[in-house]
mmCIF file of N, CA and C in Angstrom:
data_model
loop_
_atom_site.group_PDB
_atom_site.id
_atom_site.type_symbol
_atom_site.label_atom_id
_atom_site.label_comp_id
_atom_site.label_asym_id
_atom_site.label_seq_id
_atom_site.Cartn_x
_atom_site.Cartn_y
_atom_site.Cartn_z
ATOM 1 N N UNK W 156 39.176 94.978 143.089
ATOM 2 C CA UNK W 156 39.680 96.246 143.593
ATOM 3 C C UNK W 156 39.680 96.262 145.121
ATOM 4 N N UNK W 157 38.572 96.071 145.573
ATOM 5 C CA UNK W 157 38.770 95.686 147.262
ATOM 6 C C UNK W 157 39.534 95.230 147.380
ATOM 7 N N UNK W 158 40.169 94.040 147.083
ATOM 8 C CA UNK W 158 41.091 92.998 147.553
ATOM 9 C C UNK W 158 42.663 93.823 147.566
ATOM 10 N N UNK W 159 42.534 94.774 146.598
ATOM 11 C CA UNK W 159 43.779 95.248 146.223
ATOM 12 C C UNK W 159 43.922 96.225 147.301
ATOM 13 N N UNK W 160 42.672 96.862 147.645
ATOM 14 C CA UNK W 160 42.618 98.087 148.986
ATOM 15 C C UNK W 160 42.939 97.419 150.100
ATOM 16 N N UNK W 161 42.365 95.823 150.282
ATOM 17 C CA UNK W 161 42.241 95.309 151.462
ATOM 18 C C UNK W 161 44.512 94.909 151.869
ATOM 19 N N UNK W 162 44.761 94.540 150.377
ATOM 20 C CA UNK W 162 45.969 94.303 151.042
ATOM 21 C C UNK W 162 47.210 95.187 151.116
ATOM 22 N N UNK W 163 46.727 96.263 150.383
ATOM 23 C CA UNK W 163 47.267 97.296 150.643
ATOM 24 C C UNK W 163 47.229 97.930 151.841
ATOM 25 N N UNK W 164 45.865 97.755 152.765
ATOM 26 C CA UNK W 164 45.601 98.427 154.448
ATOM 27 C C UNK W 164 46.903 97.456 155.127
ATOM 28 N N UNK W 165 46.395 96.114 154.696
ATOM 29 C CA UNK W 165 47.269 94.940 155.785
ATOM 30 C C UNK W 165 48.633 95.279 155.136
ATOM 31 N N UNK W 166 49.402 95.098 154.484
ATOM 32 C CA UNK W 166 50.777 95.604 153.839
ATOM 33 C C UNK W 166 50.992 97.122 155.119
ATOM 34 N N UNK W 167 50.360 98.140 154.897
ATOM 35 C CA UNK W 167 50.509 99.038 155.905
ATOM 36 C C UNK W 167 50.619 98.555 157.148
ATOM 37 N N UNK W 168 49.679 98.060 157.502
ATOM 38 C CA UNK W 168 49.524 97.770 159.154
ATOM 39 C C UNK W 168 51.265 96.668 159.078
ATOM 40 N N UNK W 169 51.578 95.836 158.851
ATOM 41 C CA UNK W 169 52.390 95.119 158.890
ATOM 42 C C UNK W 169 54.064 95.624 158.861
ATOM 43 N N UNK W 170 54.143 96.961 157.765
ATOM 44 C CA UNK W 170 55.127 97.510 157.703
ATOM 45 C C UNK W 170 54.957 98.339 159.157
ATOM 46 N N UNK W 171 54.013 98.878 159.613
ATOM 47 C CA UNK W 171 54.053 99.495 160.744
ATOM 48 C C UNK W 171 54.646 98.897 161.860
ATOM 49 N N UNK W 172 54.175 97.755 161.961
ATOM 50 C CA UNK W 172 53.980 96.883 163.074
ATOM 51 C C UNK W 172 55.741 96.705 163.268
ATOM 52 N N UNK W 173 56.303 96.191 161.717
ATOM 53 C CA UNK W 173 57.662 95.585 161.482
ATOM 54 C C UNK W 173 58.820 96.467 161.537
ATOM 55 N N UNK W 174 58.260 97.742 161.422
ATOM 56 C CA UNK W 174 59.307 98.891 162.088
ATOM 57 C C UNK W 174 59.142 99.148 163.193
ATOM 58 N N UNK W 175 58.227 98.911 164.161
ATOM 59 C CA UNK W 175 58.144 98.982 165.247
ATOM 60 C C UNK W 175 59.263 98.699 166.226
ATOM 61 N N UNK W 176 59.432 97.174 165.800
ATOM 62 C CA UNK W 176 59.963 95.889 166.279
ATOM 63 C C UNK W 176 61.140 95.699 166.009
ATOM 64 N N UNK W 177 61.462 96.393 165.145
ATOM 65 C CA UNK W 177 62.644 95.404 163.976
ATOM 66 C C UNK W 177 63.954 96.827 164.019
ATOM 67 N N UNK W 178 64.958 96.304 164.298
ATOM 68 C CA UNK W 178 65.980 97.898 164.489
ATOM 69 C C UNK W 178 66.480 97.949 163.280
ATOM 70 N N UNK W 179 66.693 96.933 162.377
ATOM 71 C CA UNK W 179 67.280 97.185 160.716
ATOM 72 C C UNK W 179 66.593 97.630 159.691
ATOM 73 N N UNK W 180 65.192 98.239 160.298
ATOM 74 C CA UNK W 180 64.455 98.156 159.030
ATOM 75 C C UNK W 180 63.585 99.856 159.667
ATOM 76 N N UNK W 181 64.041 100.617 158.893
ATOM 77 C CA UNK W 181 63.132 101.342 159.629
ATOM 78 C C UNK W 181 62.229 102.060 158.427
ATOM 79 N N UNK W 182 61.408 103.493 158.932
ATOM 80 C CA UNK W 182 60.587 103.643 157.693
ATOM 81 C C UNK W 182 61.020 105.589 158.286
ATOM 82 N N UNK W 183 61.160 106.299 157.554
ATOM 83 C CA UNK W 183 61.155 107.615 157.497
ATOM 84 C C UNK W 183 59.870 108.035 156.542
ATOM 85 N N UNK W 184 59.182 109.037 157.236
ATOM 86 C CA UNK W 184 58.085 109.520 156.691
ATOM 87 C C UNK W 184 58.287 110.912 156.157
ATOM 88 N N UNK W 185 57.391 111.347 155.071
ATOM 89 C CA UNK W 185 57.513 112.424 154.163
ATOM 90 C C UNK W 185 57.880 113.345 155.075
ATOM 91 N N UNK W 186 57.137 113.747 155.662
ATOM 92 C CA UNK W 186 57.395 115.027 156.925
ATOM 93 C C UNK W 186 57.444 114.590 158.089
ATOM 94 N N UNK W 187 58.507 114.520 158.764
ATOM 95 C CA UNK W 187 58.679 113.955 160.426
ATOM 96 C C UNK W 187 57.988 114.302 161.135
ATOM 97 N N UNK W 188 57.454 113.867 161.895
ATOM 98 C CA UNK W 188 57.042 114.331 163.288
ATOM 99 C C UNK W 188 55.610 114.735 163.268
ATOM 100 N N UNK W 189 55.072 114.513 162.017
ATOM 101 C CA UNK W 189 53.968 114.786 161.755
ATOM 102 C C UNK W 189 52.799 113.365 161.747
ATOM 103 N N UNK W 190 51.881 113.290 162.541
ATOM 104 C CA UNK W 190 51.236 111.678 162.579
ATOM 105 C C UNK W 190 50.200 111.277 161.622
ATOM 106 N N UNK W 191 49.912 112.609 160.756
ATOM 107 C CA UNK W 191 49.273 112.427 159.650
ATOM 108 C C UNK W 191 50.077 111.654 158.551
ATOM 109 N N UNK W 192 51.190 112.284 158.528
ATOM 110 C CA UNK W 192 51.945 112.257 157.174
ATOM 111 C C UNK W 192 52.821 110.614 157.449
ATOM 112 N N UNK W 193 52.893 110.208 158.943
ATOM 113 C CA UNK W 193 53.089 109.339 159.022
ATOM 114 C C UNK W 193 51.941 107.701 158.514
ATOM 115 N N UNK W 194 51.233 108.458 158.470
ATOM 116 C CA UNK W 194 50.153 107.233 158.200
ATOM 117 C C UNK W 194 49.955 107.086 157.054
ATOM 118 N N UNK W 195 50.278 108.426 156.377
ATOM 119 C CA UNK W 195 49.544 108.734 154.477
ATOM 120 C C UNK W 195 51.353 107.825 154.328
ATOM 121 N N UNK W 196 52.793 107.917 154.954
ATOM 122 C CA UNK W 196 53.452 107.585 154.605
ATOM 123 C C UNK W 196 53.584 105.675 154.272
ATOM 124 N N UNK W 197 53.181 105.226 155.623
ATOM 125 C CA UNK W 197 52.597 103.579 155.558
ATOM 126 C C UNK W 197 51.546 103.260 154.428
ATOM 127 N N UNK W 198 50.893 104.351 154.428
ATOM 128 C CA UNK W 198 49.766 103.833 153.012
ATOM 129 C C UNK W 198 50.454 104.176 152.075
ATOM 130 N N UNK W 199 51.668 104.939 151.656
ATOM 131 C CA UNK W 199 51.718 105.013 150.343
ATOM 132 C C UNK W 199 52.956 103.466 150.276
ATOM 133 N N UNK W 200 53.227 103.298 151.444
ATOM 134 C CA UNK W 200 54.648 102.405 151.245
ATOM 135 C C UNK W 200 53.765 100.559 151.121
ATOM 136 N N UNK W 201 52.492 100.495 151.506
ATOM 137 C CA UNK W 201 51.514 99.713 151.595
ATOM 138 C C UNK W 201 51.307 99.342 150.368
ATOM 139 N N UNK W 202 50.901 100.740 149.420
ATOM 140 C CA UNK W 202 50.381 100.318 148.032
ATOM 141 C C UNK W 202 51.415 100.490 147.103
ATOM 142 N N UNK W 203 52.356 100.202 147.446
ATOM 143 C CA UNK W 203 53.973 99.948 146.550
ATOM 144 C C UNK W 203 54.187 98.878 146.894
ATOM 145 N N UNK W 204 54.163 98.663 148.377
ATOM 146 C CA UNK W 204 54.384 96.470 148.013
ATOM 147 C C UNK W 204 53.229 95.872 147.614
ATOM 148 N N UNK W 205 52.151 96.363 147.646
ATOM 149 C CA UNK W 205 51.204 95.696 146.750
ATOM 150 C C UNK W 205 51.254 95.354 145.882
ATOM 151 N N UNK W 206 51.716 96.652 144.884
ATOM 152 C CA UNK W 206 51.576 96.891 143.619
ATOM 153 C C UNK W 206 53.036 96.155 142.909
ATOM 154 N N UNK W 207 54.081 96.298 143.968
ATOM 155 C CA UNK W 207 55.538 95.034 143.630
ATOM 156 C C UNK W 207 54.809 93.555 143.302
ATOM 157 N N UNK W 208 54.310 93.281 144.906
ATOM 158 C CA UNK W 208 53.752 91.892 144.411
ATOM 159 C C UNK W 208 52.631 91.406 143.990
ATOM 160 N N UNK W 209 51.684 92.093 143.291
ATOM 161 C CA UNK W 209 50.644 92.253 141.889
ATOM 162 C C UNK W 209 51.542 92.083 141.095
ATOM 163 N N UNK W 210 52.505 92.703 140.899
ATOM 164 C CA UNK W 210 53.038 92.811 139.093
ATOM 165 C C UNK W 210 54.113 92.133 138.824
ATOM 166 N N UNK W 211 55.576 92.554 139.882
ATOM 167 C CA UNK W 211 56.333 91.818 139.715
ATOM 168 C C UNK W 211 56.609 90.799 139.859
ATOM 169 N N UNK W 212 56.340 90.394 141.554
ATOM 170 C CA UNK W 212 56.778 88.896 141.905
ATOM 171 C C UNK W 212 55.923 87.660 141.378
ATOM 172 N N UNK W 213 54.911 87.969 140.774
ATOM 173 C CA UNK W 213 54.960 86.520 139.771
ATOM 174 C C UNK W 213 55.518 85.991 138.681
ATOM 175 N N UNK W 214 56.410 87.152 138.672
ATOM 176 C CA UNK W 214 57.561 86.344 137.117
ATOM 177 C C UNK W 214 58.706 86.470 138.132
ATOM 178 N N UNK W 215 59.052 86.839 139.333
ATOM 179 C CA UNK W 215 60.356 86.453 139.678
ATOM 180 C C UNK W 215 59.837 84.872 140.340
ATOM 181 N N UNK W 216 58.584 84.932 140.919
ATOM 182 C CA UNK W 216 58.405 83.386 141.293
ATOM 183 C C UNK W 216 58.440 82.238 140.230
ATOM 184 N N UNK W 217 57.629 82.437 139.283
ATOM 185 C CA UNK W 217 57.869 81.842 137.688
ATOM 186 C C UNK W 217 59.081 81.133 137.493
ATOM 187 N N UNK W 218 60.083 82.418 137.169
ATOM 188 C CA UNK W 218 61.701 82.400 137.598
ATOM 189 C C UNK W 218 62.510 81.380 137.941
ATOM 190 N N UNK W 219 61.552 81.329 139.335
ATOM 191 C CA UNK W 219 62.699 80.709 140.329
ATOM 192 C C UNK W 219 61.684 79.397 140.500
ATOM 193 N N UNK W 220 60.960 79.075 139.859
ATOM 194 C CA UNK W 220 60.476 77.611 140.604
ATOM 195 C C UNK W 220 61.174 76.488 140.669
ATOM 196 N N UNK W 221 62.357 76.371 139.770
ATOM 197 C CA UNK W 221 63.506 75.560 140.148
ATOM 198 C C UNK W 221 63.671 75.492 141.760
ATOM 199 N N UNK W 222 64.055 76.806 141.611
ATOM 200 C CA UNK W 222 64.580 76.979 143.362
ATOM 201 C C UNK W 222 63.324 76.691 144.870
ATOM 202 N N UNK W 223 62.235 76.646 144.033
ATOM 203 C CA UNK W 223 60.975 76.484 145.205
ATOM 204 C C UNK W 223 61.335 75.460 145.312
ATOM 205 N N UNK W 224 61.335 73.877 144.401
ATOM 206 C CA UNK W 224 61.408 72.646 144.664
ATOM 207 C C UNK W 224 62.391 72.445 145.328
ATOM 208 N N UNK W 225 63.583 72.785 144.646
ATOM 209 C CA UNK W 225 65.254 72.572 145.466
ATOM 210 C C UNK W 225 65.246 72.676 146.637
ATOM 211 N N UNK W 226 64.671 73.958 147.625
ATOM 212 C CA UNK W 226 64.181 73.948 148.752
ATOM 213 C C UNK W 226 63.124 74.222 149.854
ATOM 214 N N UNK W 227 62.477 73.198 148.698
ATOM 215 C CA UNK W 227 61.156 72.649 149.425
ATOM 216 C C UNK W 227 60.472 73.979 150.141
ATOM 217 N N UNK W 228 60.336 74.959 149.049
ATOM 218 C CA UNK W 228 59.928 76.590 149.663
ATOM 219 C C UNK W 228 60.385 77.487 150.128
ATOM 220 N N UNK W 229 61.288 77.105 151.088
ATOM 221 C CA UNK W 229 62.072 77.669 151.475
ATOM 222 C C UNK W 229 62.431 79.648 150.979
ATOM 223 N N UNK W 230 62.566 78.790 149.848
ATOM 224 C CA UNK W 230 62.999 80.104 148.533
ATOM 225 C C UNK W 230 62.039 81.290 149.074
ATOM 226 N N UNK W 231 60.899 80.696 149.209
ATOM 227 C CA UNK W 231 59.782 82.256 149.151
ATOM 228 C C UNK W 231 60.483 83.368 150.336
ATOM 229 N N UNK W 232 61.363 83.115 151.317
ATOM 230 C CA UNK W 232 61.875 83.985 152.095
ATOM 231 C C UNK W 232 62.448 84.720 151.238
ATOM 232 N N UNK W 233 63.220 84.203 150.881
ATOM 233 C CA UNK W 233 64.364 85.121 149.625
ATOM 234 C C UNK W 233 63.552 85.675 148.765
ATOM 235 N N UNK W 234 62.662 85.856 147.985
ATOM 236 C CA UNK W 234 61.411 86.185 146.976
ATOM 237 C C UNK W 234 60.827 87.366 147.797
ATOM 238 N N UNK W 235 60.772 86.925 149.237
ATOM 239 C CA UNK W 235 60.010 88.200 150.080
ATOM 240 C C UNK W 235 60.765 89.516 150.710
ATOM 241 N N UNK W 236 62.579 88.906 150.518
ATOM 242 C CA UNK W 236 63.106 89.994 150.670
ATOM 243 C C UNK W 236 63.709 90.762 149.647
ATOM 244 N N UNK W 237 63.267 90.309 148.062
ATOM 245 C CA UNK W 237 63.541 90.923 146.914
ATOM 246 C C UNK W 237 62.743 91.977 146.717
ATOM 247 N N UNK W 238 61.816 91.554 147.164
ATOM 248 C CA UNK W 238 59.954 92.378 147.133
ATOM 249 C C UNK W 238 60.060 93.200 147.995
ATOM 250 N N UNK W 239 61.121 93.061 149.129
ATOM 251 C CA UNK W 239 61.191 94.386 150.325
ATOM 252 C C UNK W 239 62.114 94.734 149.818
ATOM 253 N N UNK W 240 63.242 94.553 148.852
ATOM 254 C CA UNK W 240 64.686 95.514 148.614
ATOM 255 C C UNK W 240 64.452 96.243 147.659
ATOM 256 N N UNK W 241 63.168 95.432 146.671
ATOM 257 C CA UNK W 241 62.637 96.215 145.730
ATOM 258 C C UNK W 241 61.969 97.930 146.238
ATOM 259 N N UNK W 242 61.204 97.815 147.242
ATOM 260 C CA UNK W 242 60.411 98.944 147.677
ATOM 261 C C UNK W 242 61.365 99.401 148.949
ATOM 262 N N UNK W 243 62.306 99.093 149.323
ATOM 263 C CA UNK W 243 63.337 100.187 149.232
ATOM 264 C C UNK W 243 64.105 100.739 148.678
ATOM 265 N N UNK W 244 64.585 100.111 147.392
ATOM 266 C CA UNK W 244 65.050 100.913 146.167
ATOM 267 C C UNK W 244 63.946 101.803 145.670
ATOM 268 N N UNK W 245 62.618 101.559 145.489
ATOM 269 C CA UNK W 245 61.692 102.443 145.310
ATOM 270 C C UNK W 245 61.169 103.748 145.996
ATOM 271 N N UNK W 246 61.601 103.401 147.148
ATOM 272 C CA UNK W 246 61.069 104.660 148.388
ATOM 273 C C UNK W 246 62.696 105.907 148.148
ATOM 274 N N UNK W 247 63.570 104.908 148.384
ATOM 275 C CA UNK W 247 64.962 105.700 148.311
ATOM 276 C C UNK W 247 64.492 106.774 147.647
ATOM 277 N N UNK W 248 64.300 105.949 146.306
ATOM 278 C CA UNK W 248 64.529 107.642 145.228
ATOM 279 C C UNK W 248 63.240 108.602 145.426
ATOM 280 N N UNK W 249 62.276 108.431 146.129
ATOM 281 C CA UNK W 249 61.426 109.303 146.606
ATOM 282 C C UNK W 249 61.847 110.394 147.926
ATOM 283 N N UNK W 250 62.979 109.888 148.260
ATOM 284 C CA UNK W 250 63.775 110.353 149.662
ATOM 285 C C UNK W 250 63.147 110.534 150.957
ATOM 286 N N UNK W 251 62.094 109.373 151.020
ATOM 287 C CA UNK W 251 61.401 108.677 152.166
ATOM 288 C C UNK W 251 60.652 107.326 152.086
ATOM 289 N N UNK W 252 61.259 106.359 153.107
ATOM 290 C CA UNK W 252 60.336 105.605 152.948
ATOM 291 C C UNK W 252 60.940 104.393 153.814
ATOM 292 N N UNK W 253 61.398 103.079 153.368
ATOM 293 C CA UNK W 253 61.577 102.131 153.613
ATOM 294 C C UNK W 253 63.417 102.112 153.880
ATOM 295 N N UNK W 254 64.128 102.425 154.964
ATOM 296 C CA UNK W 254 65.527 102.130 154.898
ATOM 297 C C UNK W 254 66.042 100.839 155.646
ATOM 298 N N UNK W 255 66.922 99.776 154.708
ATOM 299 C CA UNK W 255 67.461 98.446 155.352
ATOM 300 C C UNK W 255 68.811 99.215 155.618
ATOM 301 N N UNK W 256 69.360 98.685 157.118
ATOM 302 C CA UNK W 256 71.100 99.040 157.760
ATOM 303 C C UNK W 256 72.035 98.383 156.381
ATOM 304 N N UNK W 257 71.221 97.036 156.467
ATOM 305 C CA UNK W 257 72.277 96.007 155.576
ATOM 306 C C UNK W 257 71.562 95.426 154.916
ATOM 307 N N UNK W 258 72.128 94.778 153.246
ATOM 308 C CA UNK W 258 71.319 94.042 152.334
ATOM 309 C C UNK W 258 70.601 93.034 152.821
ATOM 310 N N UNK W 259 71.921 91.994 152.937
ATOM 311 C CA UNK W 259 71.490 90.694 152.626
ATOM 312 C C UNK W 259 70.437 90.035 153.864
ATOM 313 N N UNK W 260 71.197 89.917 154.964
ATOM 314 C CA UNK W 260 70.598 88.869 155.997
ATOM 315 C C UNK W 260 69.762 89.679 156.719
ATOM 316 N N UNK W 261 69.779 91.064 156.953
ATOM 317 C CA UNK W 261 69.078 91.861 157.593
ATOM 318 C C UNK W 261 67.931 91.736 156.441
ATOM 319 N N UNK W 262 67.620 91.811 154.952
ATOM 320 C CA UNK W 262 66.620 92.168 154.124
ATOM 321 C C UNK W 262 65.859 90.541 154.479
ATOM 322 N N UNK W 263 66.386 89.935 154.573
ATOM 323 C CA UNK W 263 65.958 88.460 154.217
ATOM 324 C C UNK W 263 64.683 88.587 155.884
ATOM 325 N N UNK W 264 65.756 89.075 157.251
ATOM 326 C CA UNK W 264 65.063 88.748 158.044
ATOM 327 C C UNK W 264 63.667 89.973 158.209
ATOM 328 N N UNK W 265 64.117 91.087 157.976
ATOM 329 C CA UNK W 265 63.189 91.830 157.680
ATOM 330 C C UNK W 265 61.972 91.371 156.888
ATOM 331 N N UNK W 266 62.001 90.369 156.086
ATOM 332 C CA UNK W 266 61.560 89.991 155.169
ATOM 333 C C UNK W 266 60.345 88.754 155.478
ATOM 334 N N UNK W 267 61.093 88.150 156.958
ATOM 335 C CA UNK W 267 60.638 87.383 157.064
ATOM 336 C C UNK W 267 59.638 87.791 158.629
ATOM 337 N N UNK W 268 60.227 88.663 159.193
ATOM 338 C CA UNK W 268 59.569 88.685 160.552
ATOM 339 C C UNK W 268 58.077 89.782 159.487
ATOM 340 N N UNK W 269 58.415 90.391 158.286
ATOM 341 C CA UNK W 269 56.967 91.221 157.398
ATOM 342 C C UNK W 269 55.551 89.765 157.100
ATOM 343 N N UNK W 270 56.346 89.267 156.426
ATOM 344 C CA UNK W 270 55.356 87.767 156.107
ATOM 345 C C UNK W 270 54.626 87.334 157.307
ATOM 346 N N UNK W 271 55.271 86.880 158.118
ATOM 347 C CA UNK W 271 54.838 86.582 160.022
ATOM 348 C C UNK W 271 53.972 87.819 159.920
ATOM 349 N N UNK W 272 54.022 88.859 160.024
ATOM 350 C CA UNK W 272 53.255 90.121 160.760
ATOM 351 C C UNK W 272 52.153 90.214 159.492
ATOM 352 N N UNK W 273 52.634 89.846 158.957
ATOM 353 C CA UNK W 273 51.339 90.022 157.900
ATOM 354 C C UNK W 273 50.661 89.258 157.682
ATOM 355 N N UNK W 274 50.924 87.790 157.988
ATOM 356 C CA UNK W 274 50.123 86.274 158.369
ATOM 357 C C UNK W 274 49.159 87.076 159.308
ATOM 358 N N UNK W 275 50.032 87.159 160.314
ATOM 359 C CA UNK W 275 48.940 87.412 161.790
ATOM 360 C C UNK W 275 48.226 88.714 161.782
ATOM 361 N N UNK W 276 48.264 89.676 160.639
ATOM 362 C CA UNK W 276 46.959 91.085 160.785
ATOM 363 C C UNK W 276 46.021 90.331 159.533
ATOM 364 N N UNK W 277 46.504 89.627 158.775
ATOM 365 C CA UNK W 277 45.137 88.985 158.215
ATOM 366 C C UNK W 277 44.382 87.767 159.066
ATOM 367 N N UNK W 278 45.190 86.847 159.548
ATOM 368 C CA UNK W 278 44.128 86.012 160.517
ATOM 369 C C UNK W 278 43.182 86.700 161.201
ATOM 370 N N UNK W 279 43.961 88.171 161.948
ATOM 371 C CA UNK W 279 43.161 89.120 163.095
ATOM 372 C C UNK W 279 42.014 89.303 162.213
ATOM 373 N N UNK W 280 42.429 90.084 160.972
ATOM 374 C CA UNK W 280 41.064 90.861 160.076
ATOM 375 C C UNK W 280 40.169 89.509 159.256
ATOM 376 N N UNK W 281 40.687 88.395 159.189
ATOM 377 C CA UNK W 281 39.617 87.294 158.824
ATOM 378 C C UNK W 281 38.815 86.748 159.877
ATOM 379 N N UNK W 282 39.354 87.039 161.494
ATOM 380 C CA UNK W 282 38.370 86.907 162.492
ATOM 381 C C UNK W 282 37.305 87.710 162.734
ATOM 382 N N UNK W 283 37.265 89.101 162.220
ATOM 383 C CA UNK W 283 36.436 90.136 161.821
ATOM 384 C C UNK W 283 35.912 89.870 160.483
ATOM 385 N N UNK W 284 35.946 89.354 159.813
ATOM 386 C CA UNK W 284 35.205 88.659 158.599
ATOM 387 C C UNK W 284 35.790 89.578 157.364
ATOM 388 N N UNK W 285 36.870 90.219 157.905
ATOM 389 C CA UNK W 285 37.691 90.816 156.296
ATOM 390 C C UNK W 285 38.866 89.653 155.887
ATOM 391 N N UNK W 286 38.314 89.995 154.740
ATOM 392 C CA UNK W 286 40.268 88.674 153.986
ATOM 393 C C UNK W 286 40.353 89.700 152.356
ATOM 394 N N UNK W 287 41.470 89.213 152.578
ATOM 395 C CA UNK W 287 42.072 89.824 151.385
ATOM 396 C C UNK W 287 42.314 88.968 150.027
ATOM 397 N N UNK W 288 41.358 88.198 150.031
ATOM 398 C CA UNK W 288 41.182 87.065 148.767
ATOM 399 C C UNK W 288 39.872 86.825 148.738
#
């Protein structure tokens, strides 16, 4: 259960970080302008990609392990922006949350500069002696 809290915080911090940065990807929060509701909004959008890649993405990885070998990994970019198009189809119908400009190459890179940002807030929090495994 920790582990699930722990990567649910880093999932937050990372989506934060990646809307920050990133102009195709942005995040609309329940109530604007509000910095509470902005944070309860990252945690709830935190424990939806968690809970995507807890449940789902190990049968879309399963799936696709053809495609891991074919390119030599590669694939997991594409896997990571299914897992982000997923939880913006998920936020949509909540009518806040996660909005991509464009599917494909924007989701992919969105996808990929999230993984990067989320590499580097767990190295940060495993230098503080938290990990999320």
């Amino acid at each position: 259960m920790t582990r699930f809290l722990t990567a649910v915080l880093f999932n937050a911090a990372a989506l934060w970080i990646t809307a920050t940065f990133l102009h195709v990807f942005t995040v609309t929060s329940f109530r604007p302008g509000e910095t509470y509701a902005d944070v309860l909004t990252y945690l709830a959008l935190g424990l939806l990609l968690a809970a995507i890649n807890t449940l789902l993405m190990p049968i879309v990885k399963i799936v696709t392990i053809p495609l891991y070998i074919l390119t030599l990994g590669l694939w997991s970019v594409v896997v990571n922006g299914i897992a982000l198009w997923l939880l913006g189809v998920a936020s949509v119908q909540l009518g806040w949350g996660v909005h991509l400009t464009e599917f494909w190459w924007e989701t992919i890179w969105a996808a990929f500069v999230l993984g990067i940002v989320n590499w580097l807030v767990s190295l940060v929090a495993r230098m503080f002696g938290v990990s999320a495994k």
